[in-house]
Amino acid sequence: MTKKMMSKLTLQILKALVVVDVVVILFSLIFFVINMRWNTQIGFISASLVMLASMNAYKRMVDARVENNIITMDDSRDTIDKLEDVHDLYSEEVKEDENVDIRDAIKDEKSRMKKNRRSLG
């Protein structure tokens, strides 16, 4: 994206935030007292600032990756998944061995069970 497109997108988001803020102001004026209006405004403004800062940080991260030609090969797992589940133990994809014969697997399991049996005598 070019800077012009990004600024256009940012302006659209800011316009949407202003419209939502006006609706919140009208709603709070109709149904709540003045103290509640101040609370809604402080909450809305702080949430909007956090959202805009997050978008800006993400944009800078993507731009830095594009600039340094860092291409992520595995798009199915994001950074948080890689940190929390290093060995991919909790993935939703189930990897099955289709080449394993059921009869051989049962025989192997039975032989393991026989080895682990404990006898009294």
mmCIF file of N, CA and C in Angstrom:
data_model
loop_
_atom_site.group_PDB
_atom_site.id
_atom_site.type_symbol
_atom_site.label_atom_id
_atom_site.label_comp_id
_atom_site.label_asym_id
_atom_site.label_seq_id
_atom_site.Cartn_x
_atom_site.Cartn_y
_atom_site.Cartn_z
ATOM 1 N N MET A 1 0.839 -1.180 0.000
ATOM 2 C CA MET A 1 0.000 0.000 0.000
ATOM 3 C C MET A 1 0.881 1.240 0.000
ATOM 4 N N THR A 2 0.420 2.213 -0.678
ATOM 5 C CA THR A 2 1.160 3.466 -0.662
ATOM 6 C C THR A 2 0.698 4.304 0.513
ATOM 7 N N LYS A 3 1.478 5.350 0.773
ATOM 8 C CA LYS A 3 1.118 6.224 1.899
ATOM 9 C C LYS A 3 -0.221 6.911 1.655
ATOM 10 N N LYS A 4 -0.499 7.211 0.382
ATOM 11 C CA LYS A 4 -1.748 7.883 0.070
ATOM 12 C C LYS A 4 -2.943 6.980 0.388
ATOM 13 N N MET A 5 -2.819 5.694 0.047
ATOM 14 C CA MET A 5 -3.902 4.761 0.337
ATOM 15 C C MET A 5 -4.056 4.564 1.839
ATOM 16 N N MET A 6 -2.925 4.495 2.537
ATOM 17 C CA MET A 6 -2.993 4.284 3.983
ATOM 18 C C MET A 6 -3.593 5.495 4.678
ATOM 19 N N SER A 7 -3.224 6.677 4.234
ATOM 20 C CA SER A 7 -3.811 7.862 4.856
ATOM 21 C C SER A 7 -5.304 7.948 4.538
ATOM 22 N N LYS A 8 -5.694 7.476 3.358
ATOM 23 C CA LYS A 8 -7.108 7.458 3.005
ATOM 24 C C LYS A 8 -7.857 6.483 3.916
ATOM 25 N N LEU A 9 -7.255 5.331 4.156
ATOM 26 C CA LEU A 9 -7.862 4.354 5.050
ATOM 27 C C LEU A 9 -7.927 4.895 6.475
ATOM 28 N N THR A 10 -6.867 5.556 6.906
ATOM 29 C CA THR A 10 -6.850 6.137 8.246
ATOM 30 C C THR A 10 -7.922 7.210 8.379
ATOM 31 N N LEU A 11 -8.096 8.010 7.358
ATOM 32 C CA LEU A 11 -9.146 9.037 7.390
ATOM 33 C C LEU A 11 -10.535 8.406 7.455
ATOM 34 N N GLN A 12 -10.742 7.331 6.730
ATOM 35 C CA GLN A 12 -12.036 6.648 6.785
ATOM 36 C C GLN A 12 -12.293 6.089 8.184
ATOM 37 N N ILE A 13 -11.256 5.536 8.784
ATOM 38 C CA ILE A 13 -11.412 5.001 10.139
ATOM 39 C C ILE A 13 -11.695 6.122 11.126
ATOM 40 N N LEU A 14 -10.985 7.235 10.985
ATOM 41 C CA LEU A 14 -11.222 8.372 11.878
ATOM 42 C C LEU A 14 -12.635 8.926 11.718
ATOM 43 N N LYS A 15 -13.112 8.985 10.474
ATOM 44 C CA LYS A 15 -14.484 9.442 10.244
ATOM 45 C C LYS A 15 -15.488 8.498 10.906
ATOM 46 N N ALA A 16 -15.249 7.203 10.784
ATOM 47 C CA ALA A 16 -16.143 6.231 11.418
ATOM 48 C C ALA A 16 -16.103 6.374 12.937
ATOM 49 N N LEU A 17 -14.913 6.608 13.492
ATOM 50 C CA LEU A 17 -14.798 6.790 14.939
ATOM 51 C C LEU A 17 -15.539 8.035 15.405
ATOM 52 N N VAL A 18 -15.467 9.104 14.636
ATOM 53 C CA VAL A 18 -16.178 10.338 14.997
ATOM 54 C C VAL A 18 -17.687 10.108 14.953
ATOM 55 N N VAL A 19 -18.158 9.399 13.939
ATOM 56 C CA VAL A 19 -19.594 9.119 13.839
ATOM 57 C C VAL A 19 -20.051 8.275 15.029
ATOM 58 N N VAL A 20 -19.277 7.259 15.358
ATOM 59 C CA VAL A 20 -19.629 6.416 16.503
ATOM 60 C C VAL A 20 -19.577 7.227 17.791
ATOM 61 N N ASP A 21 -18.609 8.130 17.902
ATOM 62 C CA ASP A 21 -18.497 8.970 19.096
ATOM 63 C C ASP A 21 -19.713 9.883 19.233
ATOM 64 N N VAL A 22 -20.178 10.429 18.141
ATOM 65 C CA VAL A 22 -21.375 11.279 18.187
ATOM 66 C C VAL A 22 -22.577 10.458 18.647
ATOM 67 N N VAL A 23 -22.692 9.236 18.160
ATOM 68 C CA VAL A 23 -23.793 8.367 18.584
ATOM 69 C C VAL A 23 -23.683 8.062 20.079
ATOM 70 N N VAL A 24 -22.469 7.803 20.555
ATOM 71 C CA VAL A 24 -22.268 7.533 21.983
ATOM 72 C C VAL A 24 -22.628 8.766 22.806
ATOM 73 N N ILE A 25 -22.248 9.948 22.332
ATOM 74 C CA ILE A 25 -22.579 11.188 23.048
ATOM 75 C C ILE A 25 -24.092 11.372 23.121
ATOM 76 N N LEU A 26 -24.777 11.199 21.994
ATOM 77 C CA LEU A 26 -26.232 11.352 21.988
ATOM 78 C C LEU A 26 -26.902 10.327 22.899
ATOM 79 N N PHE A 27 -26.441 9.098 22.839
ATOM 80 C CA PHE A 27 -27.001 8.046 23.687
ATOM 81 C C PHE A 27 -26.788 8.359 25.163
ATOM 82 N N SER A 28 -25.588 8.835 25.493
ATOM 83 C CA SER A 28 -25.307 9.136 26.904
ATOM 84 C C SER A 28 -26.050 10.389 27.370
ATOM 85 N N LEU A 29 -26.277 11.354 26.477
ATOM 86 C CA LEU A 29 -27.048 12.540 26.856
ATOM 87 C C LEU A 29 -28.508 12.193 27.125
ATOM 88 N N ILE A 30 -29.041 11.269 26.335
ATOM 89 C CA ILE A 30 -30.450 10.918 26.480
ATOM 90 C C ILE A 30 -30.687 10.056 27.715
ATOM 91 N N PHE A 31 -29.837 9.073 27.942
ATOM 92 C CA PHE A 31 -30.130 8.065 28.957
ATOM 93 C C PHE A 31 -29.343 8.199 30.255
ATOM 94 N N PHE A 32 -28.266 8.948 30.279
ATOM 95 C CA PHE A 32 -27.424 8.986 31.471
ATOM 96 C C PHE A 32 -27.207 10.415 31.945
ATOM 97 N N VAL A 33 -26.653 10.542 33.140
ATOM 98 C CA VAL A 33 -26.313 11.852 33.689
ATOM 99 C C VAL A 33 -24.971 12.298 33.106
ATOM 100 N N ILE A 34 -24.568 13.533 33.425
ATOM 101 C CA ILE A 34 -23.374 14.127 32.821
ATOM 102 C C ILE A 34 -22.097 13.376 33.206
ATOM 103 N N ASN A 35 -22.047 12.845 34.439
ATOM 104 C CA ASN A 35 -20.852 12.098 34.852
ATOM 105 C C ASN A 35 -20.656 10.843 34.004
ATOM 106 N N MET A 36 -21.758 10.206 33.660
ATOM 107 C CA MET A 36 -21.665 9.009 32.832
ATOM 108 C C MET A 36 -21.187 9.370 31.430
ATOM 109 N N ARG A 37 -21.573 10.560 30.956
ATOM 110 C CA ARG A 37 -21.112 10.999 29.636
ATOM 111 C C ARG A 37 -19.602 11.167 29.625
ATOM 112 N N TRP A 38 -19.055 11.749 30.698
ATOM 113 C CA TRP A 38 -17.596 11.909 30.764
ATOM 114 C C TRP A 38 -16.905 10.546 30.788
ATOM 115 N N ASN A 39 -17.479 9.609 31.507
ATOM 116 C CA ASN A 39 -16.903 8.261 31.548
ATOM 117 C C ASN A 39 -16.895 7.611 30.169
ATOM 118 N N THR A 40 -18.007 7.753 29.440
ATOM 119 C CA THR A 40 -18.055 7.151 28.107
ATOM 120 C C THR A 40 -17.063 7.813 27.170
ATOM 121 N N GLN A 41 -16.899 9.125 27.285
ATOM 122 C CA GLN A 41 -15.960 9.826 26.408
ATOM 123 C C GLN A 41 -14.516 9.433 26.700
ATOM 124 N N ILE A 42 -14.170 9.365 27.967
ATOM 125 C CA ILE A 42 -12.799 8.974 28.324
ATOM 126 C C ILE A 42 -12.523 7.549 27.851
ATOM 127 N N GLY A 43 -13.471 6.659 28.066
ATOM 128 C CA GLY A 43 -13.304 5.275 27.622
ATOM 129 C C GLY A 43 -13.214 5.160 26.115
ATOM 130 N N PHE A 44 -14.069 5.890 25.410
ATOM 131 C CA PHE A 44 -14.074 5.816 23.951
ATOM 132 C C PHE A 44 -12.793 6.393 23.371
ATOM 133 N N ILE A 45 -12.354 7.523 23.889
ATOM 134 C CA ILE A 45 -11.133 8.153 23.370
ATOM 135 C C ILE A 45 -9.918 7.273 23.646
ATOM 136 N N SER A 46 -9.820 6.715 24.846
ATOM 137 C CA SER A 46 -8.665 5.865 25.150
ATOM 138 C C SER A 46 -8.688 4.591 24.309
ATOM 139 N N ALA A 47 -9.857 3.994 24.105
ATOM 140 C CA ALA A 47 -9.947 2.796 23.264
ATOM 141 C C ALA A 47 -9.595 3.120 21.815
ATOM 142 N N SER A 48 -10.016 4.283 21.340
ATOM 143 C CA SER A 48 -9.685 4.692 19.974
ATOM 144 C C SER A 48 -8.189 4.912 19.813
ATOM 145 N N LEU A 49 -7.563 5.528 20.804
ATOM 146 C CA LEU A 49 -6.114 5.737 20.734
ATOM 147 C C LEU A 49 -5.353 4.415 20.738
ATOM 148 N N VAL A 50 -5.790 3.474 21.555
ATOM 149 C CA VAL A 50 -5.141 2.157 21.582
ATOM 150 C C VAL A 50 -5.293 1.464 20.234
ATOM 151 N N MET A 51 -6.485 1.540 19.648
ATOM 152 C CA MET A 51 -6.719 0.906 18.357
ATOM 153 C C MET A 51 -5.860 1.531 17.268
ATOM 154 N N LEU A 52 -5.800 2.851 17.228
ATOM 155 C CA LEU A 52 -4.993 3.523 16.207
ATOM 156 C C LEU A 52 -3.503 3.245 16.401
ATOM 157 N N ALA A 53 -3.047 3.205 17.647
ATOM 158 C CA ALA A 53 -1.639 2.891 17.905
ATOM 159 C C ALA A 53 -1.317 1.460 17.491
ATOM 160 N N SER A 54 -2.225 0.532 17.729
ATOM 161 C CA SER A 54 -2.011 -0.857 17.316
ATOM 162 C C SER A 54 -1.944 -0.975 15.805
ATOM 163 N N MET A 55 -2.824 -0.262 15.123
ATOM 164 C CA MET A 55 -2.799 -0.288 13.660
ATOM 165 C C MET A 55 -1.499 0.290 13.128
ATOM 166 N N ASN A 56 -1.042 1.377 13.732
ATOM 167 C CA ASN A 56 0.199 2.005 13.298
ATOM 168 C C ASN A 56 1.393 1.083 13.541
ATOM 169 N N ALA A 57 1.431 0.418 14.686
ATOM 170 C CA ALA A 57 2.528 -0.502 14.987
ATOM 171 C C ALA A 57 2.520 -1.689 14.031
ATOM 172 N N TYR A 58 1.351 -2.212 13.721
ATOM 173 C CA TYR A 58 1.259 -3.329 12.786
ATOM 174 C C TYR A 58 1.707 -2.897 11.393
ATOM 175 N N LYS A 59 1.328 -1.690 10.994
ATOM 176 C CA LYS A 59 1.743 -1.177 9.686
ATOM 177 C C LYS A 59 3.257 -1.052 9.618
ATOM 178 N N ARG A 60 3.871 -0.529 10.693
ATOM 179 C CA ARG A 60 5.332 -0.408 10.710
ATOM 180 C C ARG A 60 6.007 -1.772 10.673
ATOM 181 N N MET A 61 5.432 -2.760 11.367
ATOM 182 C CA MET A 61 6.011 -4.101 11.362
ATOM 183 C C MET A 61 5.948 -4.717 9.965
ATOM 184 N N VAL A 62 4.819 -4.570 9.293
ATOM 185 C CA VAL A 62 4.675 -5.111 7.946
ATOM 186 C C VAL A 62 5.608 -4.394 6.983
ATOM 187 N N ASP A 63 5.706 -3.073 7.094
ATOM 188 C CA ASP A 63 6.613 -2.321 6.223
ATOM 189 C C ASP A 63 8.063 -2.742 6.431
ATOM 190 N N ALA A 64 8.455 -2.978 7.676
ATOM 191 C CA ALA A 64 9.830 -3.418 7.953
ATOM 192 C C ALA A 64 10.085 -4.795 7.367
ATOM 193 N N ARG A 65 9.109 -5.685 7.438
ATOM 194 C CA ARG A 65 9.280 -7.018 6.850
ATOM 195 C C ARG A 65 9.380 -6.942 5.336
ATOM 196 N N VAL A 66 8.580 -6.094 4.723
ATOM 197 C CA VAL A 66 8.637 -5.944 3.271
ATOM 198 C C VAL A 66 9.970 -5.337 2.861
ATOM 199 N N GLU A 67 10.422 -4.356 3.608
ATOM 200 C CA GLU A 67 11.687 -3.690 3.296
ATOM 201 C C GLU A 67 12.874 -4.646 3.414
ATOM 202 N N ASN A 68 12.832 -5.552 4.392
ATOM 203 C CA ASN A 68 13.940 -6.487 4.609
ATOM 204 C C ASN A 68 13.731 -7.832 3.924
ATOM 205 N N ASN A 69 12.703 -7.954 3.108
ATOM 206 C CA ASN A 69 12.371 -9.187 2.385
ATOM 207 C C ASN A 69 12.222 -10.384 3.318
ATOM 208 N N ILE A 70 11.590 -10.178 4.433
ATOM 209 C CA ILE A 70 11.311 -11.273 5.367
ATOM 210 C C ILE A 70 9.945 -11.836 5.001
ATOM 211 N N ILE A 71 9.970 -13.060 4.512
ATOM 212 C CA ILE A 71 8.734 -13.698 4.077
ATOM 213 C C ILE A 71 8.461 -14.872 5.001
ATOM 214 N N THR A 72 7.295 -14.890 5.565
ATOM 215 C CA THR A 72 6.911 -15.987 6.443
ATOM 216 C C THR A 72 6.401 -17.126 5.582
ATOM 217 N N MET A 73 7.019 -18.282 5.730
ATOM 218 C CA MET A 73 6.636 -19.429 4.912
ATOM 219 C C MET A 73 5.383 -20.116 5.452
ATOM 220 N N ASP A 74 5.260 -20.220 6.753
ATOM 221 C CA ASP A 74 4.132 -20.904 7.369
ATOM 222 C C ASP A 74 3.123 -19.865 7.840
ATOM 223 N N ASP A 75 2.092 -19.639 7.023
ATOM 224 C CA ASP A 75 1.090 -18.634 7.364
ATOM 225 C C ASP A 75 0.024 -19.173 8.308
ATOM 226 N N SER A 76 0.025 -20.479 8.539
ATOM 227 C CA SER A 76 -1.028 -21.048 9.371
ATOM 228 C C SER A 76 -0.816 -20.740 10.851
ATOM 229 N N ARG A 77 0.420 -20.483 11.259
ATOM 230 C CA ARG A 77 0.712 -20.201 12.670
ATOM 231 C C ARG A 77 1.297 -18.800 12.781
ATOM 232 N N ASP A 78 0.714 -17.986 13.638
ATOM 233 C CA ASP A 78 1.255 -16.652 13.840
ATOM 234 C C ASP A 78 2.276 -16.667 14.974
ATOM 235 N N THR A 79 2.809 -15.519 15.297
ATOM 236 C CA THR A 79 3.890 -15.416 16.277
ATOM 237 C C THR A 79 3.453 -15.881 17.655
ATOM 238 N N ILE A 80 2.244 -15.543 18.056
ATOM 239 C CA ILE A 80 1.765 -15.938 19.379
ATOM 240 C C ILE A 80 1.635 -17.455 19.459
ATOM 241 N N ASP A 81 1.120 -18.092 18.394
ATOM 242 C CA ASP A 81 1.028 -19.550 18.394
ATOM 243 C C ASP A 81 2.404 -20.188 18.495
ATOM 244 N N LYS A 82 3.380 -19.618 17.816
ATOM 245 C CA LYS A 82 4.734 -20.174 17.864
ATOM 246 C C LYS A 82 5.334 -20.043 19.254
ATOM 247 N N LEU A 83 5.023 -18.960 19.959
ATOM 248 C CA LEU A 83 5.560 -18.780 21.304
ATOM 249 C C LEU A 83 4.857 -19.667 22.324
ATOM 250 N N GLU A 84 3.546 -19.772 22.219
ATOM 251 C CA GLU A 84 2.791 -20.535 23.206
ATOM 252 C C GLU A 84 2.874 -22.044 22.976
ATOM 253 N N ASP A 85 2.946 -22.461 21.714
ATOM 254 C CA ASP A 85 2.958 -23.884 21.378
ATOM 255 C C ASP A 85 4.150 -24.157 20.470
ATOM 256 N N VAL A 86 5.323 -24.241 21.072
ATOM 257 C CA VAL A 86 6.570 -24.349 20.312
ATOM 258 C C VAL A 86 6.607 -25.624 19.477
ATOM 259 N N HIS A 87 6.135 -26.717 20.032
ATOM 260 C CA HIS A 87 6.234 -28.003 19.348
ATOM 261 C C HIS A 87 4.965 -28.378 18.585
ATOM 262 N N ASP A 88 4.057 -27.437 18.413
ATOM 263 C CA ASP A 88 2.823 -27.633 17.652
ATOM 264 C C ASP A 88 2.009 -28.809 18.197
ATOM 265 N N LEU A 89 1.857 -28.851 19.515
ATOM 266 C CA LEU A 89 1.120 -29.938 20.147
ATOM 267 C C LEU A 89 -0.388 -29.734 20.081
ATOM 268 N N TYR A 90 -0.834 -28.494 20.010
ATOM 269 C CA TYR A 90 -2.255 -28.204 20.095
ATOM 270 C C TYR A 90 -2.845 -27.747 18.768
ATOM 271 N N SER A 91 -2.247 -28.144 17.669
ATOM 272 C CA SER A 91 -2.783 -27.725 16.376
ATOM 273 C C SER A 91 -4.058 -28.502 16.077
ATOM 274 N N GLU A 92 -4.888 -27.924 15.258
ATOM 275 C CA GLU A 92 -6.162 -28.546 14.932
ATOM 276 C C GLU A 92 -6.009 -29.625 13.868
ATOM 277 N N GLU A 93 -4.937 -29.573 13.110
ATOM 278 C CA GLU A 93 -4.717 -30.562 12.065
ATOM 279 C C GLU A 93 -4.215 -31.857 12.687
ATOM 280 N N VAL A 94 -4.830 -32.955 12.289
ATOM 281 C CA VAL A 94 -4.422 -34.260 12.793
ATOM 282 C C VAL A 94 -3.621 -34.944 11.699
ATOM 283 N N LYS A 95 -2.401 -35.318 12.039
ATOM 284 C CA LYS A 95 -1.546 -35.985 11.067
ATOM 285 C C LYS A 95 -1.666 -37.487 11.286
ATOM 286 N N GLU A 96 -2.151 -38.175 10.269
ATOM 287 C CA GLU A 96 -2.344 -39.611 10.381
ATOM 288 C C GLU A 96 -1.408 -40.324 9.420
ATOM 289 N N ASP A 97 -0.892 -41.475 9.867
ATOM 290 C CA ASP A 97 -0.082 -42.312 8.997
ATOM 291 C C ASP A 97 -1.018 -43.243 8.243
ATOM 292 N N GLU A 98 -1.148 -43.027 6.947
ATOM 293 C CA GLU A 98 -2.056 -43.838 6.153
ATOM 294 C C GLU A 98 -1.411 -45.152 5.732
ATOM 295 N N ASN A 99 -0.099 -45.260 5.828
ATOM 296 C CA ASN A 99 0.606 -46.446 5.373
ATOM 297 C C ASN A 99 0.628 -47.559 6.417
ATOM 298 N N VAL A 100 0.195 -47.297 7.625
ATOM 299 C CA VAL A 100 0.239 -48.286 8.691
ATOM 300 C C VAL A 100 -0.901 -49.285 8.507
ATOM 301 N N ASP A 101 -0.544 -50.575 8.507
ATOM 302 C CA ASP A 101 -1.547 -51.630 8.392
ATOM 303 C C ASP A 101 -2.168 -51.858 9.768
ATOM 304 N N ILE A 102 -3.474 -51.948 9.812
ATOM 305 C CA ILE A 102 -4.188 -52.096 11.078
ATOM 306 C C ILE A 102 -3.792 -53.400 11.770
ATOM 307 N N ARG A 103 -3.699 -54.467 10.996
ATOM 308 C CA ARG A 103 -3.366 -55.768 11.596
ATOM 309 C C ARG A 103 -1.984 -55.741 12.237
ATOM 310 N N ASP A 104 -1.021 -55.132 11.547
ATOM 311 C CA ASP A 104 0.329 -55.044 12.109
ATOM 312 C C ASP A 104 0.344 -54.185 13.369
ATOM 313 N N ALA A 105 -0.425 -53.115 13.355
ATOM 314 C CA ALA A 105 -0.478 -52.238 14.527
ATOM 315 C C ALA A 105 -1.076 -52.968 15.722
ATOM 316 N N ILE A 106 -2.112 -53.767 15.480
ATOM 317 C CA ILE A 106 -2.738 -54.527 16.568
ATOM 318 C C ILE A 106 -1.775 -55.574 17.108
ATOM 319 N N LYS A 107 -1.066 -56.267 16.203
ATOM 320 C CA LYS A 107 -0.092 -57.272 16.641
ATOM 321 C C LYS A 107 1.016 -56.631 17.472
ATOM 322 N N ASP A 108 1.505 -55.494 17.035
ATOM 323 C CA ASP A 108 2.553 -54.802 17.789
ATOM 324 C C ASP A 108 2.063 -54.398 19.175
ATOM 325 N N GLU A 109 0.849 -53.902 19.238
ATOM 326 C CA GLU A 109 0.300 -53.479 20.524
ATOM 327 C C GLU A 109 0.100 -54.674 21.456
ATOM 328 N N LYS A 110 -0.370 -55.796 20.899
ATOM 329 C CA LYS A 110 -0.549 -56.999 21.722
ATOM 330 C C LYS A 110 0.785 -57.501 22.248
ATOM 331 N N SER A 111 1.818 -57.472 21.402
ATOM 332 C CA SER A 111 3.131 -57.939 21.860
ATOM 333 C C SER A 111 3.679 -57.027 22.960
ATOM 334 N N ARG A 112 3.448 -55.738 22.855
ATOM 335 C CA ARG A 112 3.873 -54.814 23.916
ATOM 336 C C ARG A 112 3.119 -55.077 25.214
ATOM 337 N N MET A 113 1.836 -55.373 25.094
ATOM 338 C CA MET A 113 1.031 -55.668 26.279
ATOM 339 C C MET A 113 1.516 -56.951 26.955
ATOM 340 N N LYS A 114 1.894 -57.955 26.150
ATOM 341 C CA LYS A 114 2.377 -59.214 26.718
ATOM 342 C C LYS A 114 3.707 -59.017 27.433
ATOM 343 N N LYS A 115 4.546 -58.145 26.903
ATOM 344 C CA LYS A 115 5.837 -57.871 27.541
ATOM 345 C C LYS A 115 5.647 -57.201 28.901
ATOM 346 N N ASN A 116 4.644 -56.372 29.013
ATOM 347 C CA ASN A 116 4.429 -55.603 30.235
ATOM 348 C C ASN A 116 3.585 -56.333 31.279
ATOM 349 N N ARG A 117 3.133 -57.551 30.971
ATOM 350 C CA ARG A 117 2.321 -58.299 31.933
ATOM 351 C C ARG A 117 3.153 -58.686 33.142
ATOM 352 N N ARG A 118 2.500 -58.648 34.242
ATOM 353 C CA ARG A 118 3.152 -59.083 35.477
ATOM 354 C C ARG A 118 2.504 -60.390 35.927
ATOM 355 N N SER A 119 3.312 -61.289 36.292
ATOM 356 C CA SER A 119 2.767 -62.569 36.754
ATOM 357 C C SER A 119 3.121 -62.791 38.219
ATOM 358 N N LEU A 120 2.354 -63.632 38.837
ATOM 359 C CA LEU A 120 2.594 -63.934 40.246
ATOM 360 C C LEU A 120 3.672 -65.000 40.420
ATOM 361 N N GLY A 121 3.890 -65.790 39.425
ATOM 362 C CA GLY A 121 4.815 -66.899 39.619
ATOM 363 C C GLY A 121 5.985 -66.906 38.764
#
